[in-house]
mmCIF file with all atom_site columns, C-alpha atoms in Angstrom:
data_model
loop_
_atom_site.group_PDB
_atom_site.id
_atom_site.type_symbol
_atom_site.label_atom_id
_atom_site.label_alt_id
_atom_site.label_comp_id
_atom_site.label_asym_id
_atom_site.label_entity_id
_atom_site.label_seq_id
_atom_site.pdbx_PDB_ins_code
_atom_site.Cartn_x
_atom_site.Cartn_y
_atom_site.Cartn_z
_atom_site.occupancy
_atom_site.B_iso_or_equiv
_atom_site.pdbx_formal_charge
_atom_site.auth_seq_id
_atom_site.auth_comp_id
_atom_site.auth_asym_id
_atom_site.auth_atom_id
_atom_site.pdbx_PDB_model_num
ATOM 1   C CA . UNK F 1 1   ? 21.991 -9.317  22.432  1.00 0.00 ? 216 UNK F CA 1
ATOM 2   C CA . UNK F 1 2   ? 19.413 -10.651 19.983  1.00 0.00 ? 217 UNK F CA 1
ATOM 3   C CA . UNK F 1 3   ? 20.243 -9.945  16.354  1.00 0.00 ? 218 UNK F CA 1
ATOM 4   C CA . UNK F 1 4   ? 17.414 -8.140  14.553  1.00 0.00 ? 219 UNK F CA 1
ATOM 5   C CA . UNK F 1 5   ? 16.478 -9.101  11.003  1.00 0.00 ? 220 UNK F CA 1
ATOM 6   C CA . UNK F 1 6   ? 14.614 -7.252  8.257   1.00 0.00 ? 221 UNK F CA 1
ATOM 7   C CA . UNK F 1 7   ? 13.383 -8.445  4.871   1.00 0.00 ? 222 UNK F CA 1
ATOM 8   C CA . UNK F 1 8   ? 13.574 -6.593  1.575   1.00 0.00 ? 223 UNK F CA 1
ATOM 9   C CA . UNK F 1 9   ? 11.129 -7.698  -1.136  1.00 0.00 ? 224 UNK F CA 1
ATOM 10  C CA . UNK F 1 10  ? 12.183 -6.444  -4.539  1.00 0.00 ? 225 UNK F CA 1
ATOM 11  C CA . UNK F 1 11  ? 12.358 -7.485  -8.175  1.00 0.00 ? 226 UNK F CA 1
ATOM 12  C CA . UNK F 1 12  ? 15.253 -7.336  -10.587 1.00 0.00 ? 227 UNK F CA 1
ATOM 13  C CA . UNK F 1 13  ? 17.895 -6.804  -7.881  1.00 0.00 ? 228 UNK F CA 1
ATOM 14  C CA . UNK F 1 14  ? 20.419 -6.624  -10.728 1.00 0.00 ? 229 UNK F CA 1
ATOM 15  C CA . UNK F 1 15  ? 18.880 -3.288  -11.792 1.00 0.00 ? 230 UNK F CA 1
ATOM 16  C CA . UNK F 1 16  ? 21.024 -0.300  -10.767 1.00 0.00 ? 231 UNK F CA 1
ATOM 17  C CA . UNK F 1 17  ? 18.212 1.451   -8.907  1.00 0.00 ? 232 UNK F CA 1
ATOM 18  C CA . UNK F 1 18  ? 17.336 -1.660  -6.940  1.00 0.00 ? 233 UNK F CA 1
ATOM 19  C CA . UNK F 1 19  ? 21.007 -2.321  -6.179  1.00 0.00 ? 234 UNK F CA 1
ATOM 20  C CA . UNK F 1 20  ? 21.376 1.232   -4.852  1.00 0.00 ? 235 UNK F CA 1
ATOM 21  C CA . UNK F 1 21  ? 18.330 0.802   -2.609  1.00 0.00 ? 236 UNK F CA 1
ATOM 22  C CA . UNK F 1 22  ? 19.517 -2.579  -1.316  1.00 0.00 ? 237 UNK F CA 1
ATOM 23  C CA . UNK F 1 23  ? 23.050 -1.271  -0.658  1.00 0.00 ? 238 UNK F CA 1
ATOM 24  C CA . UNK F 1 24  ? 21.637 1.697   1.254   1.00 0.00 ? 239 UNK F CA 1
ATOM 25  C CA . UNK F 1 25  ? 19.389 -0.535  3.335   1.00 0.00 ? 240 UNK F CA 1
ATOM 26  C CA . UNK F 1 26  ? 22.223 -2.974  4.058   1.00 0.00 ? 241 UNK F CA 1
ATOM 27  C CA . UNK F 1 27  ? 24.635 -0.200  5.069   1.00 0.00 ? 242 UNK F CA 1
ATOM 28  C CA . UNK F 1 28  ? 22.121 1.366   7.456   1.00 0.00 ? 243 UNK F CA 1
ATOM 29  C CA . UNK F 1 29  ? 20.971 -1.988  8.841   1.00 0.00 ? 244 UNK F CA 1
ATOM 30  C CA . UNK F 1 30  ? 24.488 -3.296  9.457   1.00 0.00 ? 245 UNK F CA 1
ATOM 31  C CA . UNK F 1 31  ? 25.363 -0.093  11.322  1.00 0.00 ? 246 UNK F CA 1
ATOM 32  C CA . UNK F 1 32  ? 22.441 -0.926  13.625  1.00 0.00 ? 247 UNK F CA 1
ATOM 33  C CA . UNK F 1 33  ? 23.508 -4.578  14.077  1.00 0.00 ? 248 UNK F CA 1
ATOM 34  C CA . UNK F 1 34  ? 20.585 -5.774  11.944  1.00 0.00 ? 249 UNK F CA 1
ATOM 35  C CA . UNK F 1 35  ? 20.674 -8.556  9.369   1.00 0.00 ? 250 UNK F CA 1
ATOM 36  C CA . UNK F 1 36  ? 19.053 -8.132  5.947   1.00 0.00 ? 251 UNK F CA 1
ATOM 37  C CA . UNK F 1 37  ? 17.441 -10.881 3.868   1.00 0.00 ? 252 UNK F CA 1
ATOM 38  C CA . UNK F 1 38  ? 16.609 -9.977  0.264   1.00 0.00 ? 253 UNK F CA 1
ATOM 39  C CA . UNK F 1 39  ? 13.856 -11.794 -1.628  1.00 0.00 ? 254 UNK F CA 1
ATOM 40  C CA . UNK F 1 40  ? 14.095 -11.081 -5.341  1.00 0.00 ? 255 UNK F CA 1
ATOM 41  C CA . UNK F 1 41  ? 13.626 -12.442 -8.820  1.00 0.00 ? 256 UNK F CA 1
ATOM 42  C CA . UNK F 1 42  ? 15.723 -11.510 -11.815 1.00 0.00 ? 257 UNK F CA 1
ATOM 43  C CA . UNK F 1 43  ? 13.355 -12.102 -14.723 1.00 0.00 ? 258 UNK F CA 1
ATOM 44  C CA . UNK F 1 44  ? 12.114 -9.428  -17.060 1.00 0.00 ? 259 UNK F CA 1
ATOM 45  C CA . UNK F 1 45  ? 8.722  -8.913  -15.438 1.00 0.00 ? 260 UNK F CA 1
ATOM 46  C CA . UNK F 1 46  ? 7.445  -6.931  -18.409 1.00 0.00 ? 261 UNK F CA 1
ATOM 47  C CA . UNK F 1 47  ? 7.229  -10.238 -20.294 1.00 0.00 ? 262 UNK F CA 1
ATOM 48  C CA . UNK F 1 48  ? 4.184  -12.384 -19.559 1.00 0.00 ? 263 UNK F CA 1
ATOM 49  C CA . UNK F 1 49  ? 5.673  -15.858 -19.672 1.00 0.00 ? 264 UNK F CA 1
ATOM 50  C CA . UNK F 1 50  ? 4.694  -18.764 -17.429 1.00 0.00 ? 265 UNK F CA 1
ATOM 51  C CA . UNK F 1 51  ? 8.248  -20.150 -17.228 1.00 0.00 ? 266 UNK F CA 1
ATOM 52  C CA . UNK F 1 52  ? 9.697  -16.797 -16.210 1.00 0.00 ? 267 UNK F CA 1
ATOM 53  C CA . UNK F 1 53  ? 6.899  -16.179 -13.728 1.00 0.00 ? 268 UNK F CA 1
ATOM 54  C CA . UNK F 1 54  ? 7.979  -19.243 -11.738 1.00 0.00 ? 269 UNK F CA 1
ATOM 55  C CA . UNK F 1 55  ? 10.690 -17.036 -10.293 1.00 0.00 ? 270 UNK F CA 1
ATOM 56  C CA . UNK F 1 56  ? 7.967  -15.263 -8.311  1.00 0.00 ? 271 UNK F CA 1
ATOM 57  C CA . UNK F 1 57  ? 7.655  -18.338 -6.076  1.00 0.00 ? 272 UNK F CA 1
ATOM 58  C CA . UNK F 1 58  ? 10.655 -16.971 -4.154  1.00 0.00 ? 273 UNK F CA 1
ATOM 59  C CA . UNK F 1 59  ? 8.253  -14.596 -2.393  1.00 0.00 ? 274 UNK F CA 1
ATOM 60  C CA . UNK F 1 60  ? 6.285  -17.549 -1.009  1.00 0.00 ? 275 UNK F CA 1
ATOM 61  C CA . UNK F 1 61  ? 9.284  -18.267 1.223   1.00 0.00 ? 276 UNK F CA 1
ATOM 62  C CA . UNK F 1 62  ? 8.893  -14.922 2.992   1.00 0.00 ? 277 UNK F CA 1
ATOM 63  C CA . UNK F 1 63  ? 7.381  -15.445 6.450   1.00 0.00 ? 278 UNK F CA 1
ATOM 64  C CA . UNK F 1 64  ? 6.879  -12.076 8.185   1.00 0.00 ? 279 UNK F CA 1
ATOM 65  C CA . UNK F 1 65  ? 6.904  -13.724 11.620  1.00 0.00 ? 280 UNK F CA 1
ATOM 66  C CA . UNK F 1 66  ? 10.633 -14.375 11.146  1.00 0.00 ? 281 UNK F CA 1
ATOM 67  C CA . UNK F 1 67  ? 11.437 -10.670 10.726  1.00 0.00 ? 282 UNK F CA 1
ATOM 68  C CA . UNK F 1 68  ? 11.426 -7.477  12.752  1.00 0.00 ? 283 UNK F CA 1
ATOM 69  C CA . UNK F 1 69  ? 10.382 -5.403  9.734   1.00 0.00 ? 284 UNK F CA 1
ATOM 70  C CA . UNK F 1 70  ? 9.947  -5.450  5.971   1.00 0.00 ? 285 UNK F CA 1
ATOM 71  C CA . UNK F 1 71  ? 10.730 -3.101  3.086   1.00 0.00 ? 286 UNK F CA 1
ATOM 72  C CA . UNK F 1 72  ? 8.974  -3.536  -0.287  1.00 0.00 ? 287 UNK F CA 1
ATOM 73  C CA . UNK F 1 73  ? 10.289 -1.758  -3.378  1.00 0.00 ? 288 UNK F CA 1
ATOM 74  C CA . UNK F 1 74  ? 6.951  -1.529  -5.161  1.00 0.00 ? 289 UNK F CA 1
ATOM 75  C CA . UNK F 1 75  ? 8.435  0.459   -8.024  1.00 0.00 ? 290 UNK F CA 1
ATOM 76  C CA . UNK F 1 76  ? 10.361 -2.665  -9.070  1.00 0.00 ? 291 UNK F CA 1
ATOM 77  C CA . UNK F 1 77  ? 7.196  -4.665  -9.694  1.00 0.00 ? 292 UNK F CA 1
ATOM 78  C CA . UNK F 1 78  ? 4.899  -4.206  -12.658 1.00 0.00 ? 293 UNK F CA 1
ATOM 79  C CA . UNK F 1 79  ? 1.952  -5.473  -10.632 1.00 0.00 ? 294 UNK F CA 1
ATOM 80  C CA . UNK F 1 80  ? 2.075  -5.666  -6.837  1.00 0.00 ? 295 UNK F CA 1
ATOM 81  C CA . UNK F 1 81  ? -1.429 -7.163  -6.589  1.00 0.00 ? 296 UNK F CA 1
ATOM 82  C CA . UNK F 1 82  ? 0.110  -10.646 -6.710  1.00 0.00 ? 297 UNK F CA 1
ATOM 83  C CA . UNK F 1 83  ? 1.435  -9.906  -3.218  1.00 0.00 ? 298 UNK F CA 1
ATOM 84  C CA . UNK F 1 84  ? -1.896 -9.197  -1.517  1.00 0.00 ? 299 UNK F CA 1
ATOM 85  C CA . UNK F 1 85  ? -1.580 -12.347 0.609   1.00 0.00 ? 300 UNK F CA 1
ATOM 86  C CA . UNK F 1 86  ? 1.931  -11.318 1.669   1.00 0.00 ? 301 UNK F CA 1
ATOM 87  C CA . UNK F 1 87  ? 0.689  -7.866  2.688   1.00 0.00 ? 302 UNK F CA 1
ATOM 88  C CA . UNK F 1 88  ? -2.077 -9.466  4.746   1.00 0.00 ? 303 UNK F CA 1
ATOM 89  C CA . UNK F 1 89  ? 0.491  -11.666 6.511   1.00 0.00 ? 304 UNK F CA 1
ATOM 90  C CA . UNK F 1 90  ? 2.678  -8.615  7.225   1.00 0.00 ? 305 UNK F CA 1
ATOM 91  C CA . UNK F 1 91  ? -0.284 -6.757  8.701   1.00 0.00 ? 306 UNK F CA 1
ATOM 92  C CA . UNK F 1 92  ? -1.211 -9.788  10.809  1.00 0.00 ? 307 UNK F CA 1
ATOM 93  C CA . UNK F 1 93  ? 2.393  -10.083 12.080  1.00 0.00 ? 308 UNK F CA 1
ATOM 94  C CA . UNK F 1 94  ? 2.215  -6.408  13.138  1.00 0.00 ? 309 UNK F CA 1
ATOM 95  C CA . UNK F 1 95  ? 5.793  -5.689  12.125  1.00 0.00 ? 310 UNK F CA 1
ATOM 96  C CA . UNK F 1 96  ? 6.961  -2.314  10.788  1.00 0.00 ? 311 UNK F CA 1
ATOM 97  C CA . UNK F 1 97  ? 6.436  -2.197  7.023   1.00 0.00 ? 312 UNK F CA 1
ATOM 98  C CA . UNK F 1 98  ? 7.735  0.337   4.518   1.00 0.00 ? 313 UNK F CA 1
ATOM 99  C CA . UNK F 1 99  ? 6.974  0.581   0.799   1.00 0.00 ? 314 UNK F CA 1
ATOM 100 C CA . UNK F 1 100 ? 9.268  2.495   -1.541  1.00 0.00 ? 315 UNK F CA 1
ATOM 101 C CA . UNK F 1 101 ? 7.733  3.978   -4.673  1.00 0.00 ? 316 UNK F CA 1
ATOM 102 C CA . UNK F 1 102 ? 4.156  2.933   -4.069  1.00 0.00 ? 317 UNK F CA 1
ATOM 103 C CA . UNK F 1 103 ? 1.203  2.894   -1.734  1.00 0.00 ? 318 UNK F CA 1
ATOM 104 C CA . UNK F 1 104 ? 0.180  -0.194  0.229   1.00 0.00 ? 319 UNK F CA 1
ATOM 105 C CA . UNK F 1 105 ? -2.491 0.064   2.907   1.00 0.00 ? 320 UNK F CA 1
ATOM 106 C CA . UNK F 1 106 ? -0.908 -0.255  6.340   1.00 0.00 ? 321 UNK F CA 1
ATOM 107 C CA . UNK F 1 107 ? 2.652  0.350   5.096   1.00 0.00 ? 322 UNK F CA 1
ATOM 108 C CA . UNK F 1 108 ? 4.609  3.561   5.547   1.00 0.00 ? 323 UNK F CA 1
ATOM 109 C CA . UNK F 1 109 ? 5.135  5.047   2.063   1.00 0.00 ? 324 UNK F CA 1
ATOM 110 C CA . UNK F 1 110 ? 8.395  6.558   0.861   1.00 0.00 ? 325 UNK F CA 1
ATOM 111 C CA . UNK F 1 111 ? 8.727  7.978   -2.620  1.00 0.00 ? 326 UNK F CA 1
ATOM 112 C CA . UNK F 1 112 ? 10.013 10.994  -4.398  1.00 0.00 ? 327 UNK F CA 1
ATOM 113 C CA . UNK F 1 113 ? 7.562  13.701  -5.276  1.00 0.00 ? 328 UNK F CA 1
ATOM 114 C CA . UNK F 1 114 ? 6.962  12.709  -8.890  1.00 0.00 ? 329 UNK F CA 1
ATOM 115 C CA . UNK F 1 115 ? 4.353  15.410  -9.331  1.00 0.00 ? 330 UNK F CA 1
ATOM 116 C CA . UNK F 1 116 ? 6.650  18.205  -8.186  1.00 0.00 ? 331 UNK F CA 1
ATOM 117 C CA . UNK F 1 117 ? 9.645  16.791  -10.084 1.00 0.00 ? 332 UNK F CA 1
ATOM 118 C CA . UNK F 1 118 ? 7.703  16.620  -13.350 1.00 0.00 ? 333 UNK F CA 1
ATOM 119 C CA . UNK F 1 119 ? 6.276  20.092  -12.791 1.00 0.00 ? 334 UNK F CA 1
ATOM 120 C CA . UNK F 1 120 ? 9.843  21.423  -12.436 1.00 0.00 ? 335 UNK F CA 1
ATOM 121 C CA . UNK F 1 121 ? 10.943 19.545  -15.564 1.00 0.00 ? 336 UNK F CA 1
ATOM 122 C CA . UNK F 1 122 ? 8.080  20.982  -17.587 1.00 0.00 ? 337 UNK F CA 1
ATOM 123 C CA . UNK F 1 123 ? 8.759  24.449  -16.102 1.00 0.00 ? 338 UNK F CA 1
ATOM 124 C CA . UNK F 1 124 ? 12.321 24.183  -17.374 1.00 0.00 ? 339 UNK F CA 1
ATOM 125 C CA . UNK F 1 125 ? 11.187 23.251  -20.882 1.00 0.00 ? 340 UNK F CA 1
ATOM 126 C CA . UNK F 1 126 ? 8.730  26.162  -20.950 1.00 0.00 ? 341 UNK F CA 1
ATOM 127 C CA . UNK F 1 127 ? 10.834 28.906  -19.346 1.00 0.00 ? 342 UNK F CA 1
ATOM 128 C CA . UNK F 1 128 ? 14.375 28.049  -20.461 1.00 0.00 ? 343 UNK F CA 1
ATOM 129 C CA . UNK F 1 129 ? 13.784 26.458  -23.866 1.00 0.00 ? 344 UNK F CA 1
ATOM 130 C CA . UNK F 1 130 ? 10.441 28.091  -24.766 1.00 0.00 ? 345 UNK F CA 1
ATOM 131 C CA . UNK F 1 131 ? 8.920  24.692  -25.573 1.00 0.00 ? 346 UNK F CA 1
ATOM 132 C CA . UNK F 1 132 ? 5.152  24.531  -25.139 1.00 0.00 ? 347 UNK F CA 1
ATOM 133 C CA . UNK F 1 133 ? 4.143  21.691  -27.462 1.00 0.00 ? 348 UNK F CA 1
ATOM 134 C CA . UNK F 1 134 ? 4.961  18.697  -25.244 1.00 0.00 ? 349 UNK F CA 1
ATOM 135 C CA . UNK F 1 135 ? 3.835  15.085  -25.419 1.00 0.00 ? 350 UNK F CA 1
ATOM 136 C CA . UNK F 1 136 ? 3.980  13.121  -22.176 1.00 0.00 ? 351 UNK F CA 1
ATOM 137 C CA . UNK F 1 137 ? 5.104  9.498   -22.024 1.00 0.00 ? 352 UNK F CA 1
ATOM 138 C CA . UNK F 1 138 ? 4.549  8.062   -18.547 1.00 0.00 ? 353 UNK F CA 1
ATOM 139 C CA . UNK F 1 139 ? 4.117  4.633   -16.956 1.00 0.00 ? 354 UNK F CA 1
ATOM 140 C CA . UNK F 1 140 ? 1.177  2.194   -16.913 1.00 0.00 ? 355 UNK F CA 1
ATOM 141 C CA . UNK F 1 141 ? -2.275 3.779   -16.890 1.00 0.00 ? 356 UNK F CA 1
ATOM 142 C CA . UNK F 1 142 ? -3.267 2.015   -13.658 1.00 0.00 ? 357 UNK F CA 1
ATOM 143 C CA . UNK F 1 143 ? -0.155 3.203   -11.794 1.00 0.00 ? 358 UNK F CA 1
ATOM 144 C CA . UNK F 1 144 ? -0.492 6.099   -9.323  1.00 0.00 ? 359 UNK F CA 1
ATOM 145 C CA . UNK F 1 145 ? 3.033  7.343   -10.140 1.00 0.00 ? 360 UNK F CA 1
ATOM 146 C CA . UNK F 1 146 ? 2.057  7.689   -13.804 1.00 0.00 ? 361 UNK F CA 1
ATOM 147 C CA . UNK F 1 147 ? -0.809 9.988   -12.877 1.00 0.00 ? 362 UNK F CA 1
ATOM 148 C CA . UNK F 1 148 ? 1.312  12.023  -10.451 1.00 0.00 ? 363 UNK F CA 1
ATOM 149 C CA . UNK F 1 149 ? 3.711  12.759  -13.300 1.00 0.00 ? 364 UNK F CA 1
ATOM 150 C CA . UNK F 1 150 ? 0.891  13.852  -15.612 1.00 0.00 ? 365 UNK F CA 1
ATOM 151 C CA . UNK F 1 151 ? -0.488 16.045  -12.827 1.00 0.00 ? 366 UNK F CA 1
ATOM 152 C CA . UNK F 1 152 ? 2.883  17.797  -12.537 1.00 0.00 ? 367 UNK F CA 1
ATOM 153 C CA . UNK F 1 153 ? 2.875  18.600  -16.237 1.00 0.00 ? 368 UNK F CA 1
ATOM 154 C CA . UNK F 1 154 ? -0.706 19.892  -15.980 1.00 0.00 ? 369 UNK F CA 1
ATOM 155 C CA . UNK F 1 155 ? 0.270  22.233  -13.141 1.00 0.00 ? 370 UNK F CA 1
ATOM 156 C CA . UNK F 1 156 ? 3.130  23.718  -15.141 1.00 0.00 ? 371 UNK F CA 1
ATOM 157 C CA . UNK F 1 157 ? 0.885  24.194  -18.168 1.00 0.00 ? 372 UNK F CA 1
ATOM 158 C CA . UNK F 1 158 ? -1.808 25.880  -16.041 1.00 0.00 ? 373 UNK F CA 1
ATOM 159 C CA . UNK F 1 159 ? 0.783  28.141  -14.413 1.00 0.00 ? 374 UNK F CA 1
ATOM 160 C CA . UNK F 1 160 ? 1.754  29.462  -17.848 1.00 0.00 ? 375 UNK F CA 1
ATOM 161 C CA . UNK F 1 161 ? -1.765 29.534  -19.302 1.00 0.00 ? 376 UNK F CA 1
ATOM 162 C CA . UNK F 1 162 ? -0.998 26.771  -21.793 1.00 0.00 ? 377 UNK F CA 1
ATOM 163 C CA . UNK F 1 163 ? -3.943 24.531  -22.724 1.00 0.00 ? 378 UNK F CA 1
ATOM 164 C CA . UNK F 1 164 ? -3.352 20.930  -21.671 1.00 0.00 ? 379 UNK F CA 1
ATOM 165 C CA . UNK F 1 165 ? -4.208 18.326  -24.313 1.00 0.00 ? 380 UNK F CA 1
ATOM 166 C CA . UNK F 1 166 ? -5.126 14.880  -22.915 1.00 0.00 ? 381 UNK F CA 1
ATOM 167 C CA . UNK F 1 167 ? -4.435 13.413  -26.372 1.00 0.00 ? 382 UNK F CA 1
ATOM 168 C CA . UNK F 1 168 ? -0.739 14.161  -25.800 1.00 0.00 ? 383 UNK F CA 1
ATOM 169 C CA . UNK F 1 169 ? -0.572 11.799  -22.798 1.00 0.00 ? 384 UNK F CA 1
ATOM 170 C CA . UNK F 1 170 ? 0.786  8.332   -23.557 1.00 0.00 ? 385 UNK F CA 1
ATOM 171 C CA . UNK F 1 171 ? 0.865  5.527   -21.017 1.00 0.00 ? 386 UNK F CA 1
ATOM 172 C CA . UNK F 1 172 ? 3.750  3.088   -21.279 1.00 0.00 ? 387 UNK F CA 1
ATOM 173 C CA . UNK F 1 173 ? 5.942  0.908   -19.071 1.00 0.00 ? 388 UNK F CA 1
ATOM 174 C CA . UNK F 1 174 ? 8.315  3.484   -17.561 1.00 0.00 ? 389 UNK F CA 1
#
């Protein structure tokens, strides 16, 4: 029997969330007699530093033709655009590709429903604690998850007839 092999591309594998994802993937893969190869860096990717960014060369060693599938944890990366050539190679290899916490053309997307979760959170603040003056701190302005979270807050405000103030939205780094 030929051993199957999948790749996981992530960042900061020492982060608890990433460790949980990797452990879950490994457990499921091993139960299916599939090997897992993890490509990761450990630097603080929020810092723009040329020396630290050398760690990203690890992803150049990923050759999709050597794998039966790939999982990318997009939420772990501040900017996934640096991987556009990798995504093209994955598409060309025609292997199954999954992205967790993001959207990549041609990849199956898996993520929580940030919009619904944030709507429920805001609902709780409004209905249980009677709080209606809320500032929103979300992720980077160019990140789709950031906007899903803001949309959830807007829905809760609209549901209760509370005016939504765009000046109370702050974009950050998660």
